Amino acid sequence: MIAAAVRVIQQSLIEEGFAPGKVDGQLGPDTYGAVAKALKARQSKLPADWQEWPNSRRAIAYLQCRCTEHAIETGDIDGYWGQQTDHAFDTLSHLLTTGEMPPPWRDDVPLDVNPNNWPDQKEAHLNQFFGQAGHNQTKLVLPYPHRLAWDLRQSVNSFSCNIKVRDSAQRILTKVFDHYGIERIRDLHLDRWGGCLNVRKMRGGSNWSMHSWGIAIDYDPDRNQLKWGRDRAVFARPEYDPWWRFWEEEGWVSLGRSRNYDWMHVQAARL
Ligand SMILES: [Zn+2]
């Protein structure tokens, strides 16, 4: 195992109070002893035979546990240093040194196109383009049924939105439906609708929310809470890349993808 990984293991053990000695990047009896204690505390998450594993394998298993506990995908806790563990370790060490998850290797830079010429967020520009807040609303008939995020028994087949965004949103959701199919849509909660038109001020601000014009839509708010970043928000995961691409191809803006908060929210206004 590389010394950097050993150091992360030792540092984590210290933080957990398992006393591996000093952080020197070298595996030895003190570190192994601390690893054994740390694994014992996690027995229920380990394969039954972990106590028979050699020390080096246990140390890797401990690192895999730490990754999992930081919501970093590592696969099975098996004590083997494979490709997935390697990637997970990189992610974990980035997180521990910077306090942030690394930008995913995949291309998650938002597409910068604006084919519908959505205006920026200035109130005057929004009023000019979309009409006064709360006006110019129409019904968006959904290509696949949604459910109210706050009452899943209630199915939604259409909702009110600004007339200028209706066709665009319909095209996007049709692509979503064609791409994912209804089962996957349900799995990924792409049908959990958190609202669109809502004439109100922005949370904690004096400006009108984009929802006031019916040009912003929220999805799956429970798992994409306002202040959550990509380490917690489910919509930051790679399986949502196509979802975001469809919105961005039409010039919509995800606050999650652009600003790393409010991952539930997508809007037809530029930042
Ligand atoms: Zn919103």
mmCIF file of C-alpha atoms and ligand atoms in Angstrom:
data_model
loop_
_atom_site.group_PDB
_atom_site.id
_atom_site.type_symbol
_atom_site.label_atom_id
_atom_site.label_comp_id
_atom_site.label_asym_id
_atom_site.label_seq_id
_atom_site.Cartn_x
_atom_site.Cartn_y
_atom_site.Cartn_z
ATOM 1 C CA MET A 1 0.000 0.000 0.000
ATOM 2 C CA ILE A 2 1.258 3.451 -0.805
ATOM 3 C CA ALA A 3 2.466 5.599 2.065
ATOM 4 C CA ALA A 4 -0.202 8.222 1.396
ATOM 5 C CA ALA A 5 -2.893 5.619 2.004
ATOM 6 C CA VAL A 6 -1.225 4.494 5.191
ATOM 7 C CA ARG A 7 -1.109 8.079 6.393
ATOM 8 C CA VAL A 8 -4.828 8.501 5.715
ATOM 9 C CA ILE A 9 -5.483 5.300 7.645
ATOM 10 C CA GLN A 10 -3.376 6.468 10.568
ATOM 11 C CA GLN A 11 -4.904 9.913 10.602
ATOM 12 C CA SER A 12 -8.414 8.444 10.572
ATOM 13 C CA LEU A 13 -7.538 6.062 13.381
ATOM 14 C CA ILE A 14 -6.268 8.957 15.470
ATOM 15 C CA GLU A 15 -9.441 10.911 14.832
ATOM 16 C CA GLU A 16 -11.486 7.939 15.913
ATOM 17 C CA GLY A 17 -9.433 7.553 19.073
ATOM 18 C CA PHE A 18 -7.799 4.218 18.203
ATOM 19 C CA ALA A 19 -4.217 5.344 18.855
ATOM 20 C CA PRO A 20 -2.115 3.930 16.006
ATOM 21 C CA GLY A 21 0.979 5.841 17.086
ATOM 22 C CA LYS A 22 2.234 8.669 14.946
ATOM 23 C CA VAL A 23 1.339 9.360 11.339
ATOM 24 C CA ASP A 24 4.450 8.097 9.534
ATOM 25 C CA GLY A 25 3.042 6.341 6.486
ATOM 26 C CA GLN A 26 4.369 2.980 7.628
ATOM 27 C CA LEU A 27 2.352 -0.015 8.659
ATOM 28 C CA GLY A 28 3.464 -1.623 11.878
ATOM 29 C CA PRO A 29 2.140 -3.312 15.006
ATOM 30 C CA ASP A 30 0.633 -0.129 16.486
ATOM 31 C CA THR A 31 -1.266 0.676 13.327
ATOM 32 C CA TYR A 32 -2.389 -2.929 12.883
ATOM 33 C CA GLY A 33 -3.588 -3.060 16.466
ATOM 34 C CA ALA A 34 -5.595 0.103 16.024
ATOM 35 C CA VAL A 35 -7.037 -1.176 12.734
ATOM 36 C CA ALA A 36 -8.202 -4.349 14.472
ATOM 37 C CA LYS A 37 -10.036 -2.292 17.094
ATOM 38 C CA ALA A 38 -11.562 -0.051 14.468
ATOM 39 C CA LEU A 39 -12.783 -3.042 12.469
ATOM 40 C CA LYS A 40 -14.149 -4.710 15.558
ATOM 41 C CA ALA A 41 -16.316 -1.664 16.087
ATOM 42 C CA ARG A 42 -17.687 -2.198 12.585
ATOM 43 C CA GLN A 43 -18.094 -5.975 12.697
ATOM 44 C CA SER A 44 -21.654 -5.932 11.465
ATOM 45 C CA LYS A 45 -20.538 -4.353 8.199
ATOM 46 C CA LEU A 46 -17.738 -6.821 7.518
ATOM 47 C CA PRO A 47 -17.639 -10.334 6.083
ATOM 48 C CA ALA A 48 -17.774 -12.953 8.821
ATOM 49 C CA ASP A 49 -14.177 -14.117 8.330
ATOM 50 C CA TRP A 50 -12.466 -10.745 8.580
ATOM 51 C CA GLN A 51 -10.603 -11.744 11.735
ATOM 52 C CA GLU A 52 -8.702 -14.324 9.723
ATOM 53 C CA TRP A 53 -7.479 -11.774 7.222
ATOM 54 C CA PRO A 54 -3.836 -10.743 7.247
ATOM 55 C CA ASN A 55 -3.078 -7.343 8.708
ATOM 56 C CA SER A 56 -2.475 -5.638 5.397
ATOM 57 C CA ARG A 57 -5.828 -6.781 4.093
ATOM 58 C CA ARG A 58 -7.526 -5.510 7.234
ATOM 59 C CA ALA A 59 -5.887 -2.143 6.789
ATOM 60 C CA ILE A 60 -7.342 -1.872 3.299
ATOM 61 C CA ALA A 61 -10.726 -2.964 4.608
ATOM 62 C CA TYR A 62 -10.567 -0.178 7.167
ATOM 63 C CA LEU A 63 -9.833 2.333 4.446
ATOM 64 C CA GLN A 64 -12.773 0.987 2.455
ATOM 65 C CA CYS A 65 -14.984 1.442 5.510
ATOM 66 C CA ARG A 66 -13.856 5.045 5.874
ATOM 67 C CA CYS A 67 -14.635 5.704 2.223
ATOM 68 C CA THR A 68 -18.097 4.218 2.556
ATOM 69 C CA GLU A 69 -18.728 6.265 5.669
ATOM 70 C CA HIS A 70 -17.927 9.385 3.654
ATOM 71 C CA ALA A 71 -20.456 8.285 1.030
ATOM 72 C CA ILE A 72 -17.704 7.356 -1.408
ATOM 73 C CA GLU A 73 -18.542 4.296 -3.453
ATOM 74 C CA THR A 74 -16.014 1.509 -2.866
ATOM 75 C CA GLY A 75 -17.864 -1.662 -3.699
ATOM 76 C CA ASP A 76 -17.656 -4.528 -1.217
ATOM 77 C CA ILE A 77 -15.543 -4.197 1.903
ATOM 78 C CA ASP A 78 -13.199 -7.017 0.939
ATOM 79 C CA GLY A 79 -9.760 -5.743 1.889
ATOM 80 C CA TYR A 80 -8.451 -5.880 -1.675
ATOM 81 C CA TRP A 81 -6.932 -2.893 -3.373
ATOM 82 C CA GLY A 82 -8.652 -2.898 -6.744
ATOM 83 C CA GLN A 83 -9.437 -0.133 -9.166
ATOM 84 C CA GLN A 84 -12.514 0.965 -7.299
ATOM 85 C CA THR A 85 -10.670 1.185 -3.995
ATOM 86 C CA ASP A 86 -7.927 3.113 -5.723
ATOM 87 C CA HIS A 87 -10.381 5.655 -7.047
ATOM 88 C CA ALA A 88 -12.224 5.781 -3.723
ATOM 89 C CA PHE A 89 -8.963 6.422 -1.919
ATOM 90 C CA ASP A 90 -8.124 9.328 -4.236
ATOM 91 C CA THR A 91 -11.535 10.778 -3.554
ATOM 92 C CA LEU A 92 -11.224 10.329 0.197
ATOM 93 C CA SER A 93 -7.793 11.920 0.403
ATOM 94 C CA HIS A 94 -8.972 14.867 -1.661
ATOM 95 C CA LEU A 95 -11.922 15.226 0.680
ATOM 96 C CA LEU A 96 -9.761 15.028 3.792
ATOM 97 C CA THR A 97 -7.192 17.541 2.562
ATOM 98 C CA THR A 98 -9.530 20.093 0.992
ATOM 99 C CA GLY A 99 -12.769 19.492 2.872
ATOM 100 C CA GLU A 100 -14.526 19.039 -0.463
ATOM 101 C CA MET A 101 -15.289 16.215 -2.816
ATOM 102 C CA PRO A 102 -13.110 16.378 -5.924
ATOM 103 C CA PRO A 103 -14.811 17.354 -9.133
ATOM 104 C CA PRO A 104 -15.864 14.064 -10.695
ATOM 105 C CA TRP A 105 -13.682 12.836 -13.531
ATOM 106 C CA ARG A 106 -16.713 12.931 -15.738
ATOM 107 C CA ASP A 107 -17.566 16.073 -17.572
ATOM 108 C CA ASP A 108 -19.839 17.808 -15.127
ATOM 109 C CA VAL A 109 -19.246 21.320 -16.334
ATOM 110 C CA PRO A 110 -22.669 22.708 -17.186
ATOM 111 C CA LEU A 111 -23.336 23.136 -20.885
ATOM 112 C CA ASP A 112 -23.184 26.803 -21.735
ATOM 113 C CA VAL A 113 -25.813 27.200 -24.399
ATOM 114 C CA ASN A 114 -28.987 29.256 -24.446
ATOM 115 C CA PRO A 115 -31.049 28.413 -27.528
ATOM 116 C CA ASN A 116 -34.251 29.889 -26.081
ATOM 117 C CA ASN A 117 -32.518 33.109 -25.046
ATOM 118 C CA TRP A 118 -33.588 32.866 -21.442
ATOM 119 C CA PRO A 119 -32.905 36.195 -19.735
ATOM 120 C CA ASP A 120 -30.705 36.691 -16.702
ATOM 121 C CA GLN A 121 -32.165 36.893 -13.209
ATOM 122 C CA LYS A 122 -32.689 40.655 -13.070
ATOM 123 C CA GLU A 123 -36.283 41.400 -12.203
ATOM 124 C CA ALA A 124 -36.730 43.929 -15.018
ATOM 125 C CA HIS A 125 -35.411 41.469 -17.592
ATOM 126 C CA LEU A 126 -37.603 38.696 -16.258
ATOM 127 C CA ASN A 127 -40.697 40.898 -16.358
ATOM 128 C CA GLN A 128 -39.862 41.972 -19.867
ATOM 129 C CA PHE A 129 -39.373 38.443 -21.137
ATOM 130 C CA PHE A 130 -41.916 36.456 -19.129
ATOM 131 C CA GLY A 131 -44.420 39.089 -18.022
ATOM 132 C CA GLN A 132 -45.129 40.139 -14.462
ATOM 133 C CA ALA A 133 -44.527 37.592 -11.731
ATOM 134 C CA GLY A 134 -47.457 35.237 -11.427
ATOM 135 C CA HIS A 135 -48.857 36.114 -14.874
ATOM 136 C CA ASN A 136 -48.719 34.451 -18.305
ATOM 137 C CA GLN A 137 -49.184 30.984 -16.888
ATOM 138 C CA THR A 138 -50.318 27.949 -18.806
ATOM 139 C CA LYS A 139 -50.628 24.233 -18.267
ATOM 140 C CA LEU A 140 -47.699 21.969 -18.921
ATOM 141 C CA VAL A 141 -49.063 18.529 -19.750
ATOM 142 C CA LEU A 142 -46.472 16.028 -18.586
ATOM 143 C CA PRO A 143 -45.077 13.272 -20.823
ATOM 144 C CA TYR A 144 -44.958 11.024 -17.761
ATOM 145 C CA PRO A 145 -46.890 11.326 -14.514
ATOM 146 C CA HIS A 146 -45.286 13.089 -11.579
ATOM 147 C CA ARG A 147 -46.074 12.746 -7.910
ATOM 148 C CA LEU A 148 -46.190 15.414 -5.271
ATOM 149 C CA ALA A 149 -42.930 15.169 -3.367
ATOM 150 C CA TRP A 150 -44.766 16.033 -0.159
ATOM 151 C CA ASP A 151 -47.639 13.607 -0.766
ATOM 152 C CA LEU A 152 -46.603 10.700 -2.946
ATOM 153 C CA ARG A 153 -50.148 9.360 -3.184
ATOM 154 C CA GLN A 154 -51.039 12.355 -5.306
ATOM 155 C CA SER A 155 -50.309 11.955 -8.955
ATOM 156 C CA VAL A 156 -49.728 15.024 -11.123
ATOM 157 C CA ASN A 157 -50.373 15.005 -14.858
ATOM 158 C CA SER A 158 -49.889 18.696 -15.470
ATOM 159 C CA PHE A 159 -48.833 21.826 -13.661
ATOM 160 C CA SER A 160 -48.814 25.564 -14.202
ATOM 161 C CA CYS A 161 -45.774 27.197 -15.661
ATOM 162 C CA ASN A 162 -44.926 30.276 -17.657
ATOM 163 C CA ILE A 163 -46.165 30.100 -21.229
ATOM 164 C CA LYS A 164 -42.672 30.846 -22.556
ATOM 165 C CA VAL A 165 -41.095 27.784 -20.927
ATOM 166 C CA ARG A 166 -43.862 25.280 -21.532
ATOM 167 C CA ASP A 167 -42.738 23.800 -24.860
ATOM 168 C CA SER A 168 -39.139 23.664 -23.786
ATOM 169 C CA ALA A 169 -39.931 21.850 -20.531
ATOM 170 C CA GLN A 170 -42.173 19.461 -22.415
ATOM 171 C CA ARG A 171 -39.414 18.624 -24.887
ATOM 172 C CA ILE A 172 -36.982 18.053 -22.038
ATOM 173 C CA LEU A 173 -39.295 15.778 -20.073
ATOM 174 C CA THR A 174 -40.077 13.824 -23.219
ATOM 175 C CA LYS A 175 -36.363 13.232 -23.683
ATOM 176 C CA VAL A 176 -36.124 12.204 -20.034
ATOM 177 C CA PHE A 177 -38.932 9.742 -20.523
ATOM 178 C CA ASP A 178 -37.430 8.322 -23.721
ATOM 179 C CA HIS A 179 -34.003 8.028 -22.193
ATOM 180 C CA TYR A 180 -34.776 6.574 -18.774
ATOM 181 C CA GLY A 181 -38.156 4.903 -19.114
ATOM 182 C CA ILE A 182 -40.770 4.990 -16.402
ATOM 183 C CA GLU A 183 -39.220 2.429 -14.071
ATOM 184 C CA ARG A 184 -35.863 4.127 -13.953
ATOM 185 C CA ILE A 185 -37.588 7.475 -13.611
ATOM 186 C CA ARG A 186 -39.278 6.190 -10.489
ATOM 187 C CA ASP A 187 -36.056 4.685 -9.145
ATOM 188 C CA LEU A 188 -34.237 7.958 -9.612
ATOM 189 C CA HIS A 189 -37.160 10.048 -8.302
ATOM 190 C CA LEU A 190 -37.348 12.050 -11.521
ATOM 191 C CA ASP A 191 -41.086 12.046 -10.978
ATOM 192 C CA ARG A 192 -41.001 13.583 -7.506
ATOM 193 C CA TRP A 193 -42.227 17.032 -8.166
ATOM 194 C CA GLY A 194 -41.469 19.780 -5.663
ATOM 195 C CA GLY A 195 -43.364 22.616 -7.369
ATOM 196 C CA CYS A 196 -43.058 25.227 -10.095
ATOM 197 C CA LEU A 197 -45.159 28.395 -9.927
ATOM 198 C CA ASN A 198 -44.981 29.949 -6.490
ATOM 199 C CA VAL A 199 -45.019 33.714 -6.106
ATOM 200 C CA ARG A 200 -42.651 34.302 -3.231
ATOM 201 C CA LYS A 201 -39.381 35.903 -2.233
ATOM 202 C CA MET A 202 -36.170 33.904 -2.397
ATOM 203 C CA ARG A 203 -35.382 32.077 0.806
ATOM 204 C CA GLY A 204 -33.502 34.467 3.020
ATOM 205 C CA GLY A 205 -33.543 37.265 0.445
ATOM 206 C CA SER A 206 -35.545 40.229 -0.739
ATOM 207 C CA ASN A 207 -35.604 39.312 -4.447
ATOM 208 C CA TRP A 208 -38.412 37.365 -6.002
ATOM 209 C CA SER A 209 -37.786 33.673 -6.406
ATOM 210 C CA MET A 210 -37.604 32.386 -9.986
ATOM 211 C CA HIS A 211 -40.635 30.319 -9.033
ATOM 212 C CA SER A 212 -42.647 33.540 -8.990
ATOM 213 C CA TRP A 213 -42.630 33.594 -12.797
ATOM 214 C CA GLY A 214 -43.295 29.855 -13.106
ATOM 215 C CA ILE A 215 -39.883 29.383 -14.729
ATOM 216 C CA ALA A 216 -38.264 27.187 -12.077
ATOM 217 C CA ILE A 217 -39.091 23.618 -11.177
ATOM 218 C CA ASP A 218 -38.023 21.588 -8.151
ATOM 219 C CA TYR A 219 -37.508 17.837 -8.163
ATOM 220 C CA ASP A 220 -36.964 15.394 -5.311
ATOM 221 C CA PRO A 221 -36.455 18.022 -2.603
ATOM 222 C CA ASP A 222 -36.037 15.464 0.187
ATOM 223 C CA ARG A 223 -32.838 14.085 -1.245
ATOM 224 C CA ASN A 224 -31.555 17.369 -2.657
ATOM 225 C CA GLN A 225 -31.990 19.831 0.132
ATOM 226 C CA LEU A 226 -31.299 23.495 -0.317
ATOM 227 C CA LYS A 227 -27.948 23.639 1.443
ATOM 228 C CA TRP A 228 -26.611 20.276 0.404
ATOM 229 C CA GLY A 229 -23.611 20.116 -1.920
ATOM 230 C CA ARG A 230 -22.570 17.370 -4.290
ATOM 231 C CA ASP A 231 -21.357 15.204 -1.422
ATOM 232 C CA ARG A 232 -24.935 14.737 -0.255
ATOM 233 C CA ALA A 233 -27.314 15.753 -3.005
ATOM 234 C CA VAL A 234 -28.446 12.710 -4.942
ATOM 235 C CA PHE A 235 -28.908 14.666 -8.163
ATOM 236 C CA ALA A 236 -25.157 15.259 -8.287
ATOM 237 C CA ARG A 237 -24.538 11.598 -9.044
ATOM 238 C CA PRO A 238 -23.503 10.399 -12.493
ATOM 239 C CA GLU A 239 -26.783 8.650 -13.218
ATOM 240 C CA TYR A 240 -28.324 12.124 -13.405
ATOM 241 C CA ASP A 241 -25.929 13.398 -16.045
ATOM 242 C CA PRO A 242 -28.373 12.772 -18.903
ATOM 243 C CA TRP A 243 -31.152 14.425 -16.917
ATOM 244 C CA TRP A 244 -29.104 17.588 -16.538
ATOM 245 C CA ARG A 245 -27.849 17.473 -20.094
ATOM 246 C CA PHE A 246 -31.414 17.558 -21.395
ATOM 247 C CA TRP A 247 -32.180 20.657 -19.338
ATOM 248 C CA GLU A 248 -28.928 22.372 -20.199
ATOM 249 C CA GLU A 249 -29.304 21.719 -23.901
ATOM 250 C CA GLU A 250 -32.370 23.963 -23.674
ATOM 251 C CA GLY A 251 -30.476 26.617 -21.730
ATOM 252 C CA TRP A 252 -31.973 25.828 -18.330
ATOM 253 C CA VAL A 253 -29.704 26.301 -15.333
ATOM 254 C CA SER A 254 -29.220 23.862 -12.477
ATOM 255 C CA LEU A 255 -28.145 25.678 -9.326
ATOM 256 C CA GLY A 256 -26.608 22.419 -8.203
ATOM 257 C CA ARG A 257 -24.436 22.024 -11.277
ATOM 258 C CA SER A 258 -23.549 25.717 -11.427
ATOM 259 C CA ARG A 259 -23.347 26.690 -7.772
ATOM 260 C CA ASN A 260 -23.387 23.401 -5.883
ATOM 261 C CA TYR A 261 -26.460 24.043 -3.746
ATOM 262 C CA ASP A 262 -30.215 23.635 -4.234
ATOM 263 C CA TRP A 263 -29.770 20.570 -6.448
ATOM 264 C CA MET A 264 -33.554 20.139 -6.584
ATOM 265 C CA HIS A 265 -33.940 23.333 -8.611
ATOM 266 C CA VAL A 266 -33.738 24.034 -12.328
ATOM 267 C CA GLN A 267 -34.637 27.383 -13.895
ATOM 268 C CA ALA A 268 -35.094 29.070 -17.251
ATOM 269 C CA ALA A 269 -33.039 32.091 -16.249
ATOM 270 C CA ARG A 270 -29.314 32.593 -16.523
ATOM 271 C CA LEU A 271 -27.037 33.327 -13.575
HETATM 272 ZN ZN ZN B 1 -36.611 25.925 -6.656
#
